[in-house]
Amino acid sequence: MVTKLVVKELQQPADYLLGRKTFEIWEGYWPEHADFWPGINDGTKYILSKTRKKSDWENSVFLKSLADIKKLKSLPAGRQGSDIQVWGSSKLIQLLLKNELVDELWLKIHPLTLGKGKKLFGNAEIPSSFKLTESTITTTGVIIATYKRAGKVKTGTIGF
């Protein structure tokens, strides 16, 4: 089951929305290592950046603003019905959550703490409601969970 989940997200056709820093890490690695991630070079990489305007990595499109992301999201599903995925890019994820532009979360929760680091949800209040649709626990204790948007936030008790 774990292999299926991990392979599923790497093998399905997708386009990618990335912050500039994450894109620059990817740009330096994935063009030469696509054997591990089939399709990574074929997928369109949309990059939110105020400073970059072009790249030699094929299928890279630079966006300048939140309005550009909203336009992208309003188009029919990406290339041949593919998803638009965000990997890393914590500040970008916070911007998307704040503007209700996230339909689904794929989280991998590792059983370790490393001290200070980037916070996925930041310090801002971003009320959002998601429903668990799929989960598994790996042999090393990593929880892989998929959540889909679930409408308005409801408060209450924890259900068991």
mmCIF file of C-alpha atoms in Angstrom:
data_model
loop_
_atom_site.group_PDB
_atom_site.id
_atom_site.type_symbol
_atom_site.label_atom_id
_atom_site.label_comp_id
_atom_site.label_asym_id
_atom_site.label_seq_id
_atom_site.Cartn_x
_atom_site.Cartn_y
_atom_site.Cartn_z
ATOM 1 C CA MET A 1 0.000 0.000 0.000
ATOM 2 C CA VAL A 2 2.764 2.479 0.854
ATOM 3 C CA THR A 3 4.572 1.846 -2.414
ATOM 4 C CA LYS A 4 1.314 2.353 -4.256
ATOM 5 C CA LEU A 5 0.754 5.745 -2.613
ATOM 6 C CA VAL A 6 4.267 7.025 -3.220
ATOM 7 C CA VAL A 7 4.444 5.677 -6.759
ATOM 8 C CA LYS A 8 0.964 7.065 -7.500
ATOM 9 C CA GLU A 9 2.006 10.650 -6.835
ATOM 10 C CA LEU A 10 5.201 10.292 -8.874
ATOM 11 C CA GLN A 11 3.659 8.424 -11.825
ATOM 12 C CA GLN A 12 0.412 10.251 -12.453
ATOM 13 C CA PRO A 13 0.535 13.121 -14.938
ATOM 14 C CA ALA A 14 0.798 16.395 -13.080
ATOM 15 C CA ASP A 15 1.824 20.004 -13.376
ATOM 16 C CA TYR A 16 3.630 21.735 -10.534
ATOM 17 C CA LEU A 17 3.228 25.079 -8.797
ATOM 18 C CA LEU A 18 6.434 26.004 -7.001
ATOM 19 C CA GLY A 19 7.987 28.895 -5.157
ATOM 20 C CA ARG A 20 11.205 30.256 -6.653
ATOM 21 C CA LYS A 21 13.541 28.680 -4.077
ATOM 22 C CA THR A 22 12.032 25.215 -4.461
ATOM 23 C CA PHE A 23 12.101 25.590 -8.240
ATOM 24 C CA GLU A 24 15.798 26.451 -8.193
ATOM 25 C CA ILE A 25 16.553 23.296 -6.182
ATOM 26 C CA TRP A 26 14.498 21.194 -8.614
ATOM 27 C CA GLU A 27 15.955 22.922 -11.667
ATOM 28 C CA GLY A 28 19.457 21.921 -10.596
ATOM 29 C CA TYR A 29 18.535 18.271 -10.015
ATOM 30 C CA TRP A 30 15.521 16.820 -11.841
ATOM 31 C CA PRO A 31 16.416 17.461 -15.485
ATOM 32 C CA GLU A 32 19.277 14.939 -15.099
ATOM 33 C CA HIS A 33 17.491 12.485 -12.748
ATOM 34 C CA ALA A 34 14.118 11.950 -14.404
ATOM 35 C CA ASP A 35 14.621 8.172 -14.430
ATOM 36 C CA PHE A 36 13.482 8.166 -10.780
ATOM 37 C CA TRP A 37 10.450 10.402 -11.448
ATOM 38 C CA PRO A 38 9.013 9.662 -14.893
ATOM 39 C CA GLY A 39 7.189 12.671 -16.284
ATOM 40 C CA ILE A 40 8.849 15.328 -14.114
ATOM 41 C CA ASN A 41 10.353 16.995 -17.165
ATOM 42 C CA ASP A 42 7.093 16.739 -19.142
ATOM 43 C CA GLY A 43 4.948 18.398 -16.484
ATOM 44 C CA THR A 44 4.571 22.148 -16.634
ATOM 45 C CA LYS A 45 6.383 23.879 -13.805
ATOM 46 C CA TYR A 46 4.587 27.097 -12.776
ATOM 47 C CA ILE A 47 6.877 29.217 -10.645
ATOM 48 C CA LEU A 48 5.736 32.159 -8.526
ATOM 49 C CA SER A 49 8.637 34.594 -8.606
ATOM 50 C CA LYS A 50 9.152 38.330 -8.535
ATOM 51 C CA THR A 51 12.777 37.991 -9.677
ATOM 52 C CA ARG A 52 12.969 35.139 -12.229
ATOM 53 C CA LYS A 53 11.424 35.322 -15.684
ATOM 54 C CA LYS A 54 12.872 32.348 -17.571
ATOM 55 C CA SER A 55 14.632 29.003 -17.318
ATOM 56 C CA ASP A 56 16.248 26.565 -19.709
ATOM 57 C CA TRP A 57 14.322 23.710 -18.046
ATOM 58 C CA GLU A 58 11.577 22.718 -20.450
ATOM 59 C CA ASN A 59 7.955 23.525 -19.599
ATOM 60 C CA SER A 60 8.800 26.227 -17.041
ATOM 61 C CA VAL A 61 6.312 29.105 -16.815
ATOM 62 C CA PHE A 62 6.876 32.036 -14.467
ATOM 63 C CA LEU A 63 3.976 33.681 -12.651
ATOM 64 C CA LYS A 64 4.210 37.113 -11.047
ATOM 65 C CA SER A 65 1.241 37.293 -8.700
ATOM 66 C CA LEU A 66 -1.592 35.650 -6.825
ATOM 67 C CA ALA A 67 -3.868 36.817 -9.663
ATOM 68 C CA ASP A 68 -1.822 34.674 -12.079
ATOM 69 C CA ILE A 69 -2.319 31.645 -9.807
ATOM 70 C CA LYS A 70 -6.071 32.308 -9.620
ATOM 71 C CA LYS A 71 -6.211 32.461 -13.443
ATOM 72 C CA LEU A 72 -4.319 29.182 -13.646
ATOM 73 C CA LYS A 73 -6.663 27.535 -11.162
ATOM 74 C CA SER A 74 -9.752 28.760 -13.025
ATOM 75 C CA LEU A 75 -8.669 27.040 -16.259
ATOM 76 C CA PRO A 76 -9.948 23.551 -17.040
ATOM 77 C CA ALA A 77 -7.823 20.888 -15.341
ATOM 78 C CA GLY A 78 -4.194 21.235 -16.443
ATOM 79 C CA ARG A 79 -2.499 19.401 -19.224
ATOM 80 C CA GLN A 80 -4.663 16.433 -20.243
ATOM 81 C CA GLY A 81 -6.641 16.636 -16.989
ATOM 82 C CA SER A 82 -3.597 16.545 -14.734
ATOM 83 C CA ASP A 83 -3.463 17.919 -11.212
ATOM 84 C CA ILE A 84 -1.461 20.955 -10.194
ATOM 85 C CA GLN A 85 0.708 19.901 -7.264
ATOM 86 C CA VAL A 86 2.733 22.002 -4.838
ATOM 87 C CA TRP A 87 5.870 20.379 -3.391
ATOM 88 C CA GLY A 88 7.782 22.152 -0.619
ATOM 89 C CA SER A 89 7.310 25.895 -1.035
ATOM 90 C CA SER A 90 5.985 26.574 2.479
ATOM 91 C CA LYS A 91 5.370 30.296 1.930
ATOM 92 C CA LEU A 92 3.496 29.533 -1.280
ATOM 93 C CA ILE A 93 1.342 26.938 0.510
ATOM 94 C CA GLN A 94 0.482 29.506 3.188
ATOM 95 C CA LEU A 95 -0.518 31.994 0.470
ATOM 96 C CA LEU A 96 -2.700 29.357 -1.227
ATOM 97 C CA LEU A 97 -4.369 28.347 2.051
ATOM 98 C CA LYS A 98 -5.019 31.976 2.990
ATOM 99 C CA ASN A 99 -6.755 32.514 -0.360
ATOM 100 C CA GLU A 100 -8.690 29.212 -0.302
ATOM 101 C CA LEU A 101 -6.864 27.838 -3.331
ATOM 102 C CA VAL A 102 -6.032 24.398 -1.873
ATOM 103 C CA ASP A 103 -8.334 21.511 -2.786
ATOM 104 C CA GLU A 104 -6.321 18.655 -1.328
ATOM 105 C CA LEU A 105 -3.380 18.092 1.044
ATOM 106 C CA TRP A 106 -0.986 15.135 0.753
ATOM 107 C CA LEU A 107 0.953 15.057 4.001
ATOM 108 C CA LYS A 108 3.842 12.848 5.043
ATOM 109 C CA ILE A 109 4.320 13.074 8.786
ATOM 110 C CA HIS A 110 7.695 11.756 9.957
ATOM 111 C CA PRO A 111 8.153 10.594 13.582
ATOM 112 C CA LEU A 112 11.010 12.910 14.482
ATOM 113 C CA THR A 113 11.708 16.445 15.571
ATOM 114 C CA LEU A 114 14.667 18.447 14.346
ATOM 115 C CA GLY A 115 14.212 21.684 16.256
ATOM 116 C CA LYS A 116 13.528 24.931 14.470
ATOM 117 C CA GLY A 117 12.415 24.896 10.891
ATOM 118 C CA LYS A 118 9.809 26.155 8.483
ATOM 119 C CA LYS A 119 6.207 25.872 9.588
ATOM 120 C CA LEU A 120 3.821 24.528 7.006
ATOM 121 C CA PHE A 121 0.882 26.485 8.365
ATOM 122 C CA GLY A 122 2.848 29.475 9.695
ATOM 123 C CA ASN A 123 1.623 31.736 12.460
ATOM 124 C CA ALA A 124 -1.270 33.294 10.571
ATOM 125 C CA GLU A 125 -4.806 32.170 11.235
ATOM 126 C CA ILE A 126 -5.978 30.338 8.138
ATOM 127 C CA PRO A 127 -9.221 28.546 9.014
ATOM 128 C CA SER A 128 -9.713 25.645 6.606
ATOM 129 C CA SER A 129 -11.559 22.373 6.867
ATOM 130 C CA PHE A 130 -10.319 19.128 5.306
ATOM 131 C CA LYS A 131 -11.563 15.533 5.429
ATOM 132 C CA LEU A 132 -9.230 12.535 5.598
ATOM 133 C CA THR A 133 -9.755 10.440 2.436
ATOM 134 C CA GLU A 134 -6.793 8.056 2.514
ATOM 135 C CA SER A 135 -4.052 7.158 4.971
ATOM 136 C CA THR A 136 -1.417 4.577 5.731
ATOM 137 C CA ILE A 137 1.489 4.124 8.105
ATOM 138 C CA THR A 138 4.815 2.910 6.748
ATOM 139 C CA THR A 139 7.010 0.356 8.495
ATOM 140 C CA THR A 140 9.182 3.230 9.743
ATOM 141 C CA GLY A 141 6.194 5.061 11.262
ATOM 142 C CA VAL A 142 5.718 7.718 8.582
ATOM 143 C CA ILE A 143 2.038 8.632 8.275
ATOM 144 C CA ILE A 144 0.954 9.327 4.709
ATOM 145 C CA ALA A 145 -2.413 11.076 4.701
ATOM 146 C CA THR A 146 -4.570 12.605 2.003
ATOM 147 C CA TYR A 147 -7.111 15.266 2.958
ATOM 148 C CA LYS A 148 -9.689 16.910 0.698
ATOM 149 C CA ARG A 149 -11.414 20.260 1.214
ATOM 150 C CA ALA A 150 -14.480 19.766 3.421
ATOM 151 C CA GLY A 151 -16.340 23.077 3.339
ATOM 152 C CA LYS A 152 -16.760 25.451 6.245
ATOM 153 C CA VAL A 153 -14.866 24.998 9.489
ATOM 154 C CA LYS A 154 -16.939 23.276 12.171
ATOM 155 C CA THR A 155 -15.836 23.173 15.778
ATOM 156 C CA GLY A 156 -16.764 20.443 18.185
ATOM 157 C CA THR A 157 -15.380 17.261 19.661
ATOM 158 C CA ILE A 158 -12.950 14.691 18.368
ATOM 159 C CA GLY A 159 -14.886 11.747 16.938
ATOM 160 C CA PHE A 160 -13.718 8.166 17.541
#
